Amino acid sequence: MSTATVNPRRWWALAVLAAAQFMVIMDTSIIGVALPKMQEELGFSQGELQWVFNAYVIVFGGLLLLGGRLSDLVGARKIFVSGWAIMIAGSVVAAAAQTAWVEIVGRAVQGVGGALIAPSAMTLLMMLFMHDPRELGKAMALYGAAAPAGGTAGVFLGGVFTEWAWWQLCFIIYVPIGLATLAATKLLPKVESRRGSVDVIGAVAVTAGLALGVFAVVRAPEVGWGATATVLELIGAVVLIGLFFVIQTSVREPLMPLSVWRVPRLGSANLAMTLLGAAWIPMWYFLNLYLQQVLGYGAFASGAALLPMTVLLMIFMTAITARLMGKFGAKPLIGIGLLVLAAGLVWLAAVEPTGTFLVDVLPASLVAALGMSLAYIPTMMTAMSGAPQEQAGLASGIVNTTYNVGSALGLAALTAVAMSQGAAQLGNLPKLTEGFSAAFIGAAIIAAVGGIITLLVMKSDKAVAAEAAAAPAAAPQGDKVSA
């Protein structure tokens, strides 16, 4: 790109995009400490409460690929604006909800908005800074730092709003910020639309399949794993997800061309990301419940108790992990990070009904956060590093999708485990603690499996580089999927 095409307002535009990333991530954390209050006022059961989180991440994860495709066809700025308009509408519905099902609908609408905002923001960032690799690296670092910052702010603000005002402010806050963001979109570059088709059926199939699978796992402890309804729901989920892959092989312009899986390490990186989400998000969810329902913390105290963990995440992700990756490579950081996360979860599983923050929560949560901060960015970068430029956005969408899918399915499965071990018995502190401990152990097993598989299966940076150097002289590899 010539210097004549460099956007003079690109750094102001980056501030708008980083604010969007900040808000999308904050949306997954701000409701955490408000969950018990929402449960009390809206009538959620202990098992149903997870849908406040899962309604967002299932729709968000299921529609990310569609959001990226629409961004390419309609224009990234238009999709960014549309995403914020939908996010504002969903926030209004969620804030005004008087019943559990309306709250879930509002969260799902927010997920649609997030699925449009995230990929369009990344596209706009690349357009603004691709003229200079050094500027692009700086812009990506600032954009990436907005994610842990959003998580930290969400935990803090959720506690403040719930403790001293109304939990509804956790959603109302998106209205003025969203309107301000929309007003600032004039700073973003205009993007022309282009011709092409949108695989709406594929997007609907994968989203419906994920939602049905999670629904089946959530209900299974009540109706039975062998019940006809559970079996049919799980079969339906598998059929819908299978239909998605069939569609991808038959349409001219699929959401996810299956050839992308030939990118080196894309498969193993996405498996690691799935298991990372399946371990991390349940830990965060059940730790919130333990603090409030067992230790008796208020919403603000609970949010404050999680701040050391989120601050450590932000520091490591923005200042340390990248340096470690440059020195040791991605594979050892991902594998060790998952194993460290597993160790922190095992430590958390030792929580007591009469426990304390300093003994039972703080050290274990910091160990878990250290593991997450070691694994997350290397996994993300590994999934994208081998993709050609024309498939970089697709690779980014896939790895974000797998993280959200893993989060939703992991939370559903471990909620079922927790409920079966006593977490449904509100007020019975020993049984509640036993259920939460079982969930932490389950999450530890998931993280440990991810770490072991990564260390055994994923190719090292040197191996991938050697294969790339030898590729011109090598025989064609067909459709082989690389680990």
Tab-separated table of C-alpha atoms in Angstrom:
chain	number	residue	atom	x	y	z
A	1	MET	CA	0.000	0.000	0.000
A	2	SER	CA	1.402	3.395	-0.931
A	3	THR	CA	1.822	6.154	1.592
A	4	ALA	CA	-0.932	8.077	-0.230
A	5	THR	CA	-3.482	5.566	0.971
A	6	VAL	CA	-2.402	5.693	4.617
A	7	ASN	CA	-5.309	6.834	6.763
A	8	PRO	CA	-4.188	9.919	8.736
A	9	ARG	CA	-6.797	9.212	11.413
A	10	ARG	CA	-5.855	5.560	11.786
A	11	TRP	CA	-4.810	5.801	15.447
A	12	TRP	CA	-8.087	7.468	16.378
A	13	ALA	CA	-9.852	4.747	14.420
A	14	LEU	CA	-7.865	2.140	16.356
A	15	ALA	CA	-9.222	3.641	19.588
A	16	VAL	CA	-12.761	3.001	18.308
A	17	LEU	CA	-11.914	-0.579	17.345
A	18	ALA	CA	-10.136	-1.269	20.639
A	19	ALA	CA	-13.167	0.099	22.493
A	20	ALA	CA	-15.318	-2.366	20.582
A	21	GLN	CA	-13.024	-5.263	21.524
A	22	PHE	CA	-13.071	-4.036	25.121
A	23	MET	CA	-16.874	-4.053	25.204
A	24	VAL	CA	-17.329	-7.429	23.474
A	25	ILE	CA	-15.046	-9.103	26.021
A	26	MET	CA	-16.532	-7.162	28.913
A	27	ASP	CA	-19.928	-8.549	27.918
A	28	THR	CA	-18.759	-12.048	28.868
A	29	SER	CA	-17.395	-10.998	32.272
A	30	ILE	CA	-19.622	-8.236	33.594
A	31	ILE	CA	-22.572	-10.522	34.305
A	32	GLY	CA	-20.525	-13.039	36.311
A	33	VAL	CA	-20.844	-11.435	39.722
A	34	ALA	CA	-24.458	-10.428	38.994
A	35	LEU	CA	-25.612	-14.010	38.403
A	36	PRO	CA	-26.881	-14.789	41.937
A	37	LYS	CA	-28.903	-11.550	42.003
A	38	MET	CA	-30.342	-12.269	38.566
A	39	GLN	CA	-31.154	-15.792	39.701
A	40	GLU	CA	-33.058	-14.436	42.684
A	41	GLU	CA	-35.064	-11.812	40.773
A	42	LEU	CA	-35.742	-13.646	37.503
A	43	GLY	CA	-36.383	-17.131	38.865
A	44	PHE	CA	-33.529	-19.097	37.291
A	45	SER	CA	-32.858	-22.517	38.773
A	46	GLN	CA	-29.282	-23.356	39.728
A	47	GLY	CA	-28.863	-25.426	36.567
A	48	GLU	CA	-30.584	-22.934	34.249
A	49	LEU	CA	-28.456	-20.006	35.407
A	50	GLN	CA	-25.669	-20.896	32.984
A	51	TRP	CA	-27.905	-19.869	30.077
A	52	VAL	CA	-27.303	-16.220	30.953
A	53	PHE	CA	-23.730	-16.885	29.820
A	54	ASN	CA	-24.284	-19.623	27.249
A	55	ALA	CA	-27.027	-17.802	25.341
A	56	TYR	CA	-24.410	-15.190	24.463
A	57	VAL	CA	-21.429	-17.401	23.684
A	58	ILE	CA	-23.356	-19.979	21.631
A	59	VAL	CA	-24.828	-17.359	19.319
A	60	PHE	CA	-21.588	-15.368	19.285
A	61	GLY	CA	-19.462	-18.410	18.492
A	62	GLY	CA	-21.940	-19.914	16.050
A	63	LEU	CA	-22.289	-16.737	13.974
A	64	LEU	CA	-18.670	-15.508	13.943
A	65	LEU	CA	-17.960	-17.095	10.568
A	66	LEU	CA	-21.126	-15.575	9.133
A	67	GLY	CA	-20.136	-12.197	10.558
A	68	GLY	CA	-16.770	-12.444	8.848
A	69	ARG	CA	-18.360	-13.388	5.535
A	70	LEU	CA	-20.848	-10.521	5.705
A	71	SER	CA	-17.985	-8.182	6.553
A	72	ASP	CA	-16.216	-9.232	3.355
A	73	LEU	CA	-19.308	-8.878	1.157
A	74	VAL	CA	-21.298	-5.973	2.579
A	75	GLY	CA	-18.363	-3.957	3.873
A	76	ALA	CA	-16.669	-4.082	7.258
A	77	ARG	CA	-17.783	-0.622	8.380
A	78	LYS	CA	-21.441	-1.308	7.601
A	79	ILE	CA	-21.319	-4.619	9.491
A	80	PHE	CA	-19.516	-2.959	12.411
A	81	VAL	CA	-22.301	-0.358	12.635
A	82	SER	CA	-25.004	-3.020	12.290
A	83	GLY	CA	-23.380	-5.089	15.031
A	84	TRP	CA	-23.426	-2.181	17.452
A	85	ALA	CA	-27.055	-1.398	16.674
A	86	ILE	CA	-27.986	-5.014	17.421
A	87	MET	CA	-25.817	-5.048	20.565
A	88	ILE	CA	-27.644	-1.963	21.871
A	89	ALA	CA	-31.034	-3.544	21.150
A	90	GLY	CA	-30.062	-6.769	22.935
A	91	SER	CA	-28.768	-4.798	25.908
A	92	VAL	CA	-32.087	-2.975	26.243
A	93	VAL	CA	-34.001	-6.268	26.172
A	94	ALA	CA	-31.681	-7.877	28.744
A	95	ALA	CA	-31.912	-4.864	31.072
A	96	ALA	CA	-35.711	-4.710	30.847
A	97	ALA	CA	-36.259	-8.461	31.339
A	98	GLN	CA	-38.709	-9.470	34.035
A	99	THR	CA	-38.523	-13.216	33.343
A	100	ALA	CA	-35.737	-15.695	32.738
A	101	TRP	CA	-36.628	-16.450	29.115
A	102	VAL	CA	-36.657	-12.761	28.125
A	103	GLU	CA	-33.222	-12.377	29.717
A	104	ILE	CA	-31.938	-15.290	27.653
A	105	VAL	CA	-33.386	-13.752	24.467
A	106	GLY	CA	-31.661	-10.450	25.241
A	107	ARG	CA	-28.336	-12.201	25.771
A	108	ALA	CA	-28.736	-14.093	22.497
A	109	VAL	CA	-29.395	-10.831	20.622
A	110	GLN	CA	-26.254	-9.395	22.222
A	111	GLY	CA	-24.402	-12.442	20.894
A	112	VAL	CA	-25.575	-11.649	17.356
A	113	GLY	CA	-24.218	-8.126	17.718
A	114	GLY	CA	-20.895	-9.378	19.063
A	115	ALA	CA	-20.561	-11.841	16.176
A	116	LEU	CA	-20.818	-8.944	13.722
A	117	ILE	CA	-18.594	-6.537	15.655
A	118	ALA	CA	-15.596	-8.820	16.290
A	119	PRO	CA	-14.687	-9.910	12.718
A	120	SER	CA	-15.504	-6.543	11.135
A	121	ALA	CA	-13.301	-4.765	13.678
A	122	MET	CA	-10.389	-7.065	12.829
A	123	THR	CA	-10.898	-6.457	9.096
A	124	LEU	CA	-10.902	-2.696	9.618
A	125	LEU	CA	-7.758	-2.873	11.735
A	126	MET	CA	-5.926	-4.782	9.016
A	127	MET	CA	-7.022	-2.237	6.414
A	128	LEU	CA	-5.789	0.666	8.529
A	129	PHE	CA	-2.332	-0.709	9.355
A	130	MET	CA	-1.336	-3.293	6.759
A	131	HIS	CA	0.848	-0.682	5.012
A	132	ASP	CA	3.534	-1.002	7.724
A	133	PRO	CA	4.323	-4.264	9.556
A	134	ARG	CA	5.737	-2.341	12.526
A	135	GLU	CA	2.617	-0.244	12.891
A	136	LEU	CA	0.470	-3.335	12.431
A	137	GLY	CA	2.317	-5.115	15.243
A	138	LYS	CA	1.858	-2.140	17.564
A	139	ALA	CA	-1.812	-1.829	16.632
A	140	MET	CA	-2.415	-5.554	17.211
A	141	ALA	CA	-0.765	-5.329	20.638
A	142	LEU	CA	-2.980	-2.398	21.653
A	143	TYR	CA	-6.059	-4.104	20.242
A	144	GLY	CA	-5.162	-7.337	22.030
A	145	ALA	CA	-4.620	-5.518	25.327
A	146	ALA	CA	-8.242	-4.347	25.164
A	147	ALA	CA	-9.441	-7.934	25.746
A	148	PRO	CA	-7.988	-8.559	29.236
A	149	ALA	CA	-8.715	-4.931	30.103
A	150	GLY	CA	-12.355	-5.524	29.196
A	151	GLY	CA	-12.432	-8.668	31.300
A	152	THR	CA	-10.977	-6.796	34.269
A	153	ALA	CA	-13.363	-3.876	33.918
A	154	GLY	CA	-16.323	-6.219	33.568
A	155	VAL	CA	-15.554	-8.019	36.816
A	156	PHE	CA	-15.146	-4.720	38.679
A	157	LEU	CA	-18.136	-2.874	37.200
A	158	GLY	CA	-20.405	-5.884	37.563
A	159	GLY	CA	-19.666	-5.891	41.282
A	160	VAL	CA	-20.172	-2.143	41.660
A	161	PHE	CA	-23.467	-2.097	39.762
A	162	THR	CA	-24.913	-5.159	41.481
A	163	GLU	CA	-23.836	-4.236	45.002
A	164	TRP	CA	-24.648	-0.531	45.084
A	165	ALA	CA	-27.140	0.041	42.267
A	166	TRP	CA	-28.966	-2.418	39.984
A	167	TRP	CA	-27.714	-5.444	38.092
A	168	GLN	CA	-29.567	-4.075	35.056
A	169	LEU	CA	-26.788	-1.483	34.716
A	170	CYS	CA	-24.551	-4.336	33.536
A	171	PHE	CA	-26.567	-4.107	30.310
A	172	ILE	CA	-27.656	-0.466	30.298
A	173	ILE	CA	-23.996	0.598	30.167
A	174	TYR	CA	-23.835	-0.655	26.583
A	175	VAL	CA	-26.417	1.859	25.400
A	176	PRO	CA	-24.464	5.133	25.890
A	177	ILE	CA	-21.147	3.507	24.987
A	178	GLY	CA	-22.701	1.943	21.894
A	179	LEU	CA	-24.207	5.248	20.800
A	180	ALA	CA	-20.870	6.997	21.313
A	181	THR	CA	-19.141	4.294	19.265
A	182	LEU	CA	-21.657	4.668	16.457
A	183	ALA	CA	-21.058	8.424	16.449
A	184	ALA	CA	-17.304	7.801	16.160
A	185	THR	CA	-17.541	5.350	13.244
A	186	LYS	CA	-16.946	8.245	10.834
A	187	LEU	CA	-13.284	7.760	11.780
A	188	LEU	CA	-13.318	4.276	10.246
A	189	PRO	CA	-12.455	3.676	6.584
A	190	LYS	CA	-15.265	3.101	4.139
A	191	VAL	CA	-15.288	-0.330	2.530
A	192	GLU	CA	-17.032	-1.064	-0.739
A	193	SER	CA	-19.339	-4.049	-0.940
A	194	ARG	CA	-18.634	-6.809	-3.441
A	195	ARG	CA	-20.580	-9.577	-5.064
A	196	GLY	CA	-20.860	-12.977	-3.503
A	197	SER	CA	-23.216	-15.353	-1.746
A	198	VAL	CA	-23.818	-15.857	1.969
A	199	ASP	CA	-24.126	-19.362	3.383
A	200	VAL	CA	-27.034	-18.576	5.692
A	201	ILE	CA	-28.167	-22.217	5.866
A	202	GLY	CA	-24.719	-23.307	7.015
A	203	ALA	CA	-24.641	-20.612	9.704
A	204	VAL	CA	-28.094	-21.601	10.954
A	205	ALA	CA	-27.177	-25.298	10.963
A	206	VAL	CA	-23.992	-24.921	13.032
A	207	THR	CA	-25.554	-22.469	15.501
A	208	ALA	CA	-28.681	-24.607	15.965
A	209	GLY	CA	-26.556	-27.738	16.371
A	210	LEU	CA	-24.439	-26.152	19.088
A	211	ALA	CA	-27.472	-24.777	20.908
A	212	LEU	CA	-29.299	-28.117	20.787
A	213	GLY	CA	-26.233	-29.996	22.033
A	214	VAL	CA	-25.758	-27.648	24.976
A	215	PHE	CA	-29.478	-27.778	25.765
A	216	ALA	CA	-29.359	-31.574	25.850
A	217	VAL	CA	-26.393	-31.620	28.229
A	218	VAL	CA	-27.994	-29.015	30.495
A	219	ARG	CA	-31.276	-30.936	30.782
A	220	ALA	CA	-29.748	-34.409	31.030
A	221	PRO	CA	-29.272	-34.393	34.835
A	222	GLU	CA	-33.004	-33.703	35.257
A	223	VAL	CA	-34.517	-35.994	32.621
A	224	GLY	CA	-31.745	-38.621	32.529
A	225	TRP	CA	-28.870	-39.248	30.129
A	226	GLY	CA	-30.643	-42.290	28.723
A	227	ALA	CA	-34.006	-40.568	28.337
A	228	THR	CA	-35.503	-40.517	24.866
A	229	ALA	CA	-35.530	-36.709	24.815
A	230	THR	CA	-31.829	-36.488	25.685
A	231	VAL	CA	-30.830	-39.063	23.089
A	232	LEU	CA	-32.902	-37.418	20.357
A	233	GLU	CA	-31.541	-33.980	21.198
A	234	LEU	CA	-27.948	-35.186	21.048
A	235	ILE	CA	-28.587	-37.014	17.781
A	236	GLY	CA	-30.204	-33.867	16.390
A	237	ALA	CA	-27.176	-31.804	17.404
A	238	VAL	CA	-24.789	-34.210	15.668
A	239	VAL	CA	-26.963	-34.253	12.535
A	240	LEU	CA	-27.108	-30.456	12.341
A	241	ILE	CA	-23.350	-30.047	12.794
A	242	GLY	CA	-22.762	-32.829	10.269
A	243	LEU	CA	-25.121	-31.029	7.891
A	244	PHE	CA	-22.999	-27.910	8.267
A	245	PHE	CA	-19.896	-29.775	7.065
A	246	VAL	CA	-21.833	-31.319	4.183
A	247	ILE	CA	-23.020	-27.863	3.157
A	248	GLN	CA	-19.449	-26.573	3.229
A	249	THR	CA	-18.481	-29.122	0.589
A	250	SER	CA	-21.436	-28.395	-1.693
A	251	VAL	CA	-21.879	-24.609	-1.856
A	252	ARG	CA	-19.818	-22.379	-4.108
A	253	GLU	CA	-18.791	-19.936	-1.382
A	254	PRO	CA	-18.867	-21.744	1.974
A	255	LEU	CA	-18.482	-20.081	5.346
A	256	MET	CA	-15.580	-22.404	6.102
A	257	PRO	CA	-13.803	-23.942	3.100
A	258	LEU	CA	-12.538	-27.268	4.394
A	259	SER	CA	-9.233	-26.721	2.587
A	260	VAL	CA	-8.302	-24.291	5.369
A	261	TRP	CA	-7.651	-27.284	7.632
A	262	ARG	CA	-4.529	-28.028	5.586
A	263	VAL	CA	-2.919	-24.989	7.239
A	264	PRO	CA	-0.086	-26.264	9.499
A	265	ARG	CA	-1.126	-26.742	13.138
A	266	LEU	CA	-4.581	-25.244	12.612
A	267	GLY	CA	-6.222	-28.465	13.795
A	268	SER	CA	-4.109	-28.955	16.918
A	269	ALA	CA	-4.295	-25.251	17.824
A	270	ASN	CA	-8.083	-25.274	17.580
A	271	LEU	CA	-8.303	-28.431	19.677
A	272	ALA	CA	-6.154	-26.739	22.315
A	273	MET	CA	-8.345	-23.626	22.140
A	274	THR	CA	-11.525	-25.698	22.527
A	275	LEU	CA	-10.210	-27.416	25.648
A	276	LEU	CA	-8.827	-24.147	27.007
A	277	GLY	CA	-12.279	-22.559	26.806
A	278	ALA	CA	-13.916	-25.695	28.231
A	279	ALA	CA	-11.680	-25.485	31.322
A	280	TRP	CA	-11.298	-21.735	31.857
A	281	ILE	CA	-14.882	-20.476	31.553
A	282	PRO	CA	-16.375	-23.077	33.950
A	283	MET	CA	-13.652	-22.183	36.478
A	284	TRP	CA	-14.573	-18.503	36.291
A	285	TYR	CA	-18.309	-19.324	36.500
A	286	PHE	CA	-18.143	-21.662	39.502
A	287	LEU	CA	-15.603	-19.526	41.337
A	288	ASN	CA	-18.105	-16.659	41.216
A	289	LEU	CA	-20.796	-18.917	42.666
A	290	TYR	CA	-18.479	-20.272	45.377
A	291	LEU	CA	-17.545	-16.767	46.499
A	292	GLN	CA	-21.154	-15.621	46.759
A	293	GLN	CA	-23.181	-18.734	47.573
A	294	VAL	CA	-20.704	-20.421	49.944
A	295	LEU	CA	-18.412	-17.730	51.348
A	296	GLY	CA	-21.260	-15.210	51.436
A	297	TYR	CA	-19.506	-12.455	49.529
A	298	GLY	CA	-21.542	-9.587	48.139
A	299	ALA	CA	-21.378	-8.748	44.450
A	300	PHE	CA	-18.710	-6.055	44.846
A	301	ALA	CA	-16.545	-8.170	47.140
A	302	SER	CA	-16.830	-11.072	44.710
A	303	GLY	CA	-15.768	-8.894	41.785
A	304	ALA	CA	-12.880	-7.479	43.791
A	305	ALA	CA	-11.781	-11.009	44.709
A	306	LEU	CA	-11.391	-11.822	41.007
A	307	LEU	CA	-9.421	-8.673	40.166
A	308	PRO	CA	-5.961	-10.067	41.081
A	309	MET	CA	-6.542	-12.908	38.641
A	310	THR	CA	-7.645	-10.642	35.796
A	311	VAL	CA	-4.841	-8.120	36.438
A	312	LEU	CA	-2.279	-10.923	36.253
A	313	LEU	CA	-3.857	-12.021	32.961
A	314	MET	CA	-3.593	-8.535	31.521
A	315	ILE	CA	0.047	-8.077	32.568
A	316	PHE	CA	1.204	-11.442	31.249
A	317	MET	CA	-0.754	-11.326	27.995
A	318	THR	CA	0.427	-7.852	27.068
A	319	ALA	CA	4.005	-7.779	28.402
A	320	ILE	CA	5.415	-11.239	29.006
A	321	THR	CA	3.839	-14.025	26.964
A	322	ALA	CA	4.953	-12.643	23.587
A	323	ARG	CA	8.579	-12.511	24.780
A	324	LEU	CA	8.395	-16.074	26.076
A	325	MET	CA	6.911	-17.198	22.788
A	326	GLY	CA	9.757	-15.591	20.874
A	327	LYS	CA	12.278	-17.426	23.038
A	328	PHE	CA	10.685	-20.857	23.442
A	329	GLY	CA	8.119	-21.134	20.652
A	330	ALA	CA	4.362	-21.686	20.844
A	331	LYS	CA	4.109	-25.423	21.495
A	332	PRO	CA	5.766	-25.556	24.955
A	333	LEU	CA	3.872	-22.464	26.137
A	334	ILE	CA	0.500	-23.898	25.083
A	335	GLY	CA	1.185	-27.312	26.594
A	336	ILE	CA	2.706	-26.017	29.823
A	337	GLY	CA	0.064	-23.303	30.107
A	338	LEU	CA	-2.737	-25.865	29.978
A	339	LEU	CA	-0.988	-28.044	32.560
A	340	VAL	CA	-0.460	-25.041	34.869
A	341	LEU	CA	-4.139	-24.195	34.476
A	342	ALA	CA	-4.954	-27.793	35.440
A	343	ALA	CA	-2.781	-27.459	38.546
A	344	GLY	CA	-4.589	-24.288	39.605
A	345	LEU	CA	-7.950	-26.016	39.124
A	346	VAL	CA	-6.891	-29.005	41.237
A	347	TRP	CA	-5.878	-26.540	43.934
A	348	LEU	CA	-9.267	-24.821	43.685
A	349	ALA	CA	-11.005	-28.179	44.048
A	350	ALA	CA	-9.764	-28.239	47.654
A	351	VAL	CA	-12.102	-25.387	48.623
A	352	GLU	CA	-13.920	-25.751	51.943
A	353	PRO	CA	-17.390	-24.622	53.083
A	354	THR	CA	-15.614	-22.564	55.749
A	355	GLY	CA	-12.788	-21.469	53.485
A	356	THR	CA	-11.207	-18.038	53.143
A	357	PHE	CA	-10.208	-15.935	50.167
A	358	LEU	CA	-6.521	-15.765	51.059
A	359	VAL	CA	-6.155	-19.525	51.573
A	360	ASP	CA	-8.732	-21.177	49.304
A	361	VAL	CA	-9.118	-18.760	46.399
A	362	LEU	CA	-6.293	-16.276	45.812
A	363	PRO	CA	-3.239	-18.541	45.309
A	364	ALA	CA	-5.082	-21.153	43.276
A	365	SER	CA	-6.799	-18.575	41.058
A	366	LEU	CA	-3.456	-16.870	40.345
A	367	VAL	CA	-1.909	-20.189	39.300
A	368	ALA	CA	-4.877	-20.851	37.005
A	369	ALA	CA	-4.624	-17.334	35.535
A	370	LEU	CA	-0.904	-17.860	34.907
A	371	GLY	CA	-1.700	-20.990	32.921
A	372	MET	CA	-4.359	-19.204	30.896
A	373	SER	CA	-2.064	-16.280	30.115
A	374	LEU	CA	0.694	-18.629	28.940
A	375	ALA	CA	-1.589	-20.619	26.637
A	376	TYR	CA	-4.123	-18.226	25.121
A	377	ILE	CA	-2.092	-15.886	22.903
A	378	PRO	CA	0.285	-18.621	21.597
A	379	THR	CA	-2.734	-20.752	20.715
A	380	MET	CA	-4.401	-17.870	18.884
A	381	MET	CA	-1.238	-16.935	16.991
A	382	THR	CA	-0.461	-20.546	16.114
A	383	ALA	CA	-3.909	-21.022	14.623
A	384	MET	CA	-3.448	-17.975	12.398
A	385	SER	CA	0.268	-18.023	11.608
A	386	GLY	CA	0.225	-20.608	8.846
A	387	ALA	CA	-2.799	-19.283	6.976
A	388	PRO	CA	-2.261	-17.461	3.676
A	389	GLN	CA	-3.336	-13.824	3.642
A	390	GLU	CA	-6.638	-14.555	1.928
A	391	GLN	CA	-7.544	-17.062	4.676
A	392	ALA	CA	-6.211	-15.179	7.715
A	393	GLY	CA	-9.648	-13.821	8.595
A	394	LEU	CA	-11.164	-17.269	8.262
A	395	ALA	CA	-8.496	-18.808	10.497
A	396	SER	CA	-9.132	-16.083	13.082
A	397	GLY	CA	-12.877	-16.731	12.933
A	398	ILE	CA	-12.420	-20.471	13.354
A	399	VAL	CA	-10.200	-20.204	16.423
A	400	ASN	CA	-12.551	-17.691	18.056
A	401	THR	CA	-15.454	-20.003	17.285
A	402	THR	CA	-13.786	-23.051	18.789
A	403	TYR	CA	-12.989	-21.137	21.988
A	404	ASN	CA	-16.627	-20.105	22.386
A	405	VAL	CA	-17.915	-23.575	21.479
A	406	GLY	CA	-15.565	-25.129	24.020
A	407	SER	CA	-16.697	-22.593	26.619
A	408	ALA	CA	-20.380	-23.366	26.088
A	409	LEU	CA	-20.057	-27.151	25.970
A	410	GLY	CA	-17.592	-27.235	28.869
A	411	LEU	CA	-19.846	-25.111	31.041
A	412	ALA	CA	-22.884	-27.231	30.184
A	413	ALA	CA	-21.098	-30.509	30.923
A	414	LEU	CA	-19.500	-29.332	34.159
A	415	THR	CA	-22.736	-27.764	35.347
A	416	ALA	CA	-24.300	-31.193	34.930
A	417	VAL	CA	-21.434	-32.677	36.976
A	418	ALA	CA	-21.785	-30.025	39.686
A	419	MET	CA	-25.558	-30.462	39.929
A	420	SER	CA	-25.205	-34.235	40.255
A	421	GLN	CA	-22.742	-33.783	43.128
A	422	GLY	CA	-24.900	-31.426	45.196
A	423	ALA	CA	-24.557	-27.931	43.695
A	424	ALA	CA	-28.333	-27.770	43.201
A	425	GLN	CA	-28.889	-27.684	46.985
A	426	LEU	CA	-28.804	-23.940	47.666
A	427	GLY	CA	-28.211	-23.202	51.327
A	428	ASN	CA	-26.501	-26.529	52.000
A	429	LEU	CA	-22.928	-25.246	52.061
A	430	PRO	CA	-21.172	-28.635	52.280
A	431	LYS	CA	-23.120	-30.016	49.305
A	432	LEU	CA	-22.698	-26.798	47.313
A	433	THR	CA	-18.956	-26.914	47.905
A	434	GLU	CA	-18.821	-30.578	46.955
A	435	GLY	CA	-20.569	-29.813	43.668
A	436	PHE	CA	-18.289	-26.894	42.857
A	437	SER	CA	-15.216	-29.006	43.718
A	438	ALA	CA	-16.389	-31.680	41.299
A	439	ALA	CA	-16.676	-29.046	38.564
A	440	PHE	CA	-13.140	-27.784	39.261
A	441	ILE	CA	-11.799	-31.360	39.041
A	442	GLY	CA	-13.630	-31.871	35.750
A	443	ALA	CA	-12.153	-28.657	34.367
A	444	ALA	CA	-8.684	-29.726	35.554
A	445	ILE	CA	-8.997	-33.004	33.657
A	446	ILE	CA	-9.999	-31.136	30.490
A	447	ALA	CA	-7.035	-28.756	30.783
A	448	ALA	CA	-4.580	-31.561	31.528
A	449	VAL	CA	-5.773	-33.575	28.524
A	450	GLY	CA	-5.324	-30.483	26.359
A	451	GLY	CA	-1.797	-29.926	27.642
A	452	ILE	CA	-0.731	-33.531	27.118
A	453	ILE	CA	-2.210	-33.718	23.608
A	454	THR	CA	-0.513	-30.453	22.650
A	455	LEU	CA	2.919	-31.609	23.829
A	456	LEU	CA	2.535	-34.974	22.091
A	457	VAL	CA	0.842	-33.982	18.824
A	458	MET	CA	1.463	-30.343	17.904
A	459	LYS	CA	4.428	-29.695	15.635
A	460	SER	CA	7.118	-27.328	16.874
A	461	ASP	CA	7.879	-23.994	15.241
A	462	LYS	CA	11.126	-25.411	13.856
A	463	ALA	CA	9.371	-28.431	12.344
A	464	VAL	CA	6.792	-26.223	10.615
A	465	ALA	CA	9.512	-23.901	9.312
A	466	ALA	CA	11.501	-26.858	7.978
A	467	GLU	CA	8.423	-28.255	6.215
A	468	ALA	CA	7.688	-24.853	4.689
A	469	ALA	CA	11.265	-24.551	3.411
A	470	ALA	CA	11.101	-28.012	1.851
A	471	ALA	CA	7.599	-27.592	0.417
A	472	PRO	CA	8.578	-26.550	-3.145
A	473	ALA	CA	10.588	-29.731	-3.594
A	474	ALA	CA	8.132	-32.015	-1.849
A	475	ALA	CA	5.461	-34.115	-3.438
A	476	PRO	CA	1.886	-32.810	-3.161
A	477	GLN	CA	0.253	-33.725	0.137
A	478	GLY	CA	-3.346	-33.805	-1.056
A	479	ASP	CA	-5.878	-33.026	1.654
A	480	LYS	CA	-3.793	-34.115	4.582
A	481	VAL	CA	-4.600	-32.117	7.694
A	482	SER	CA	-1.500	-30.948	9.539
A	483	ALA	CA	-1.115	-31.084	13.308
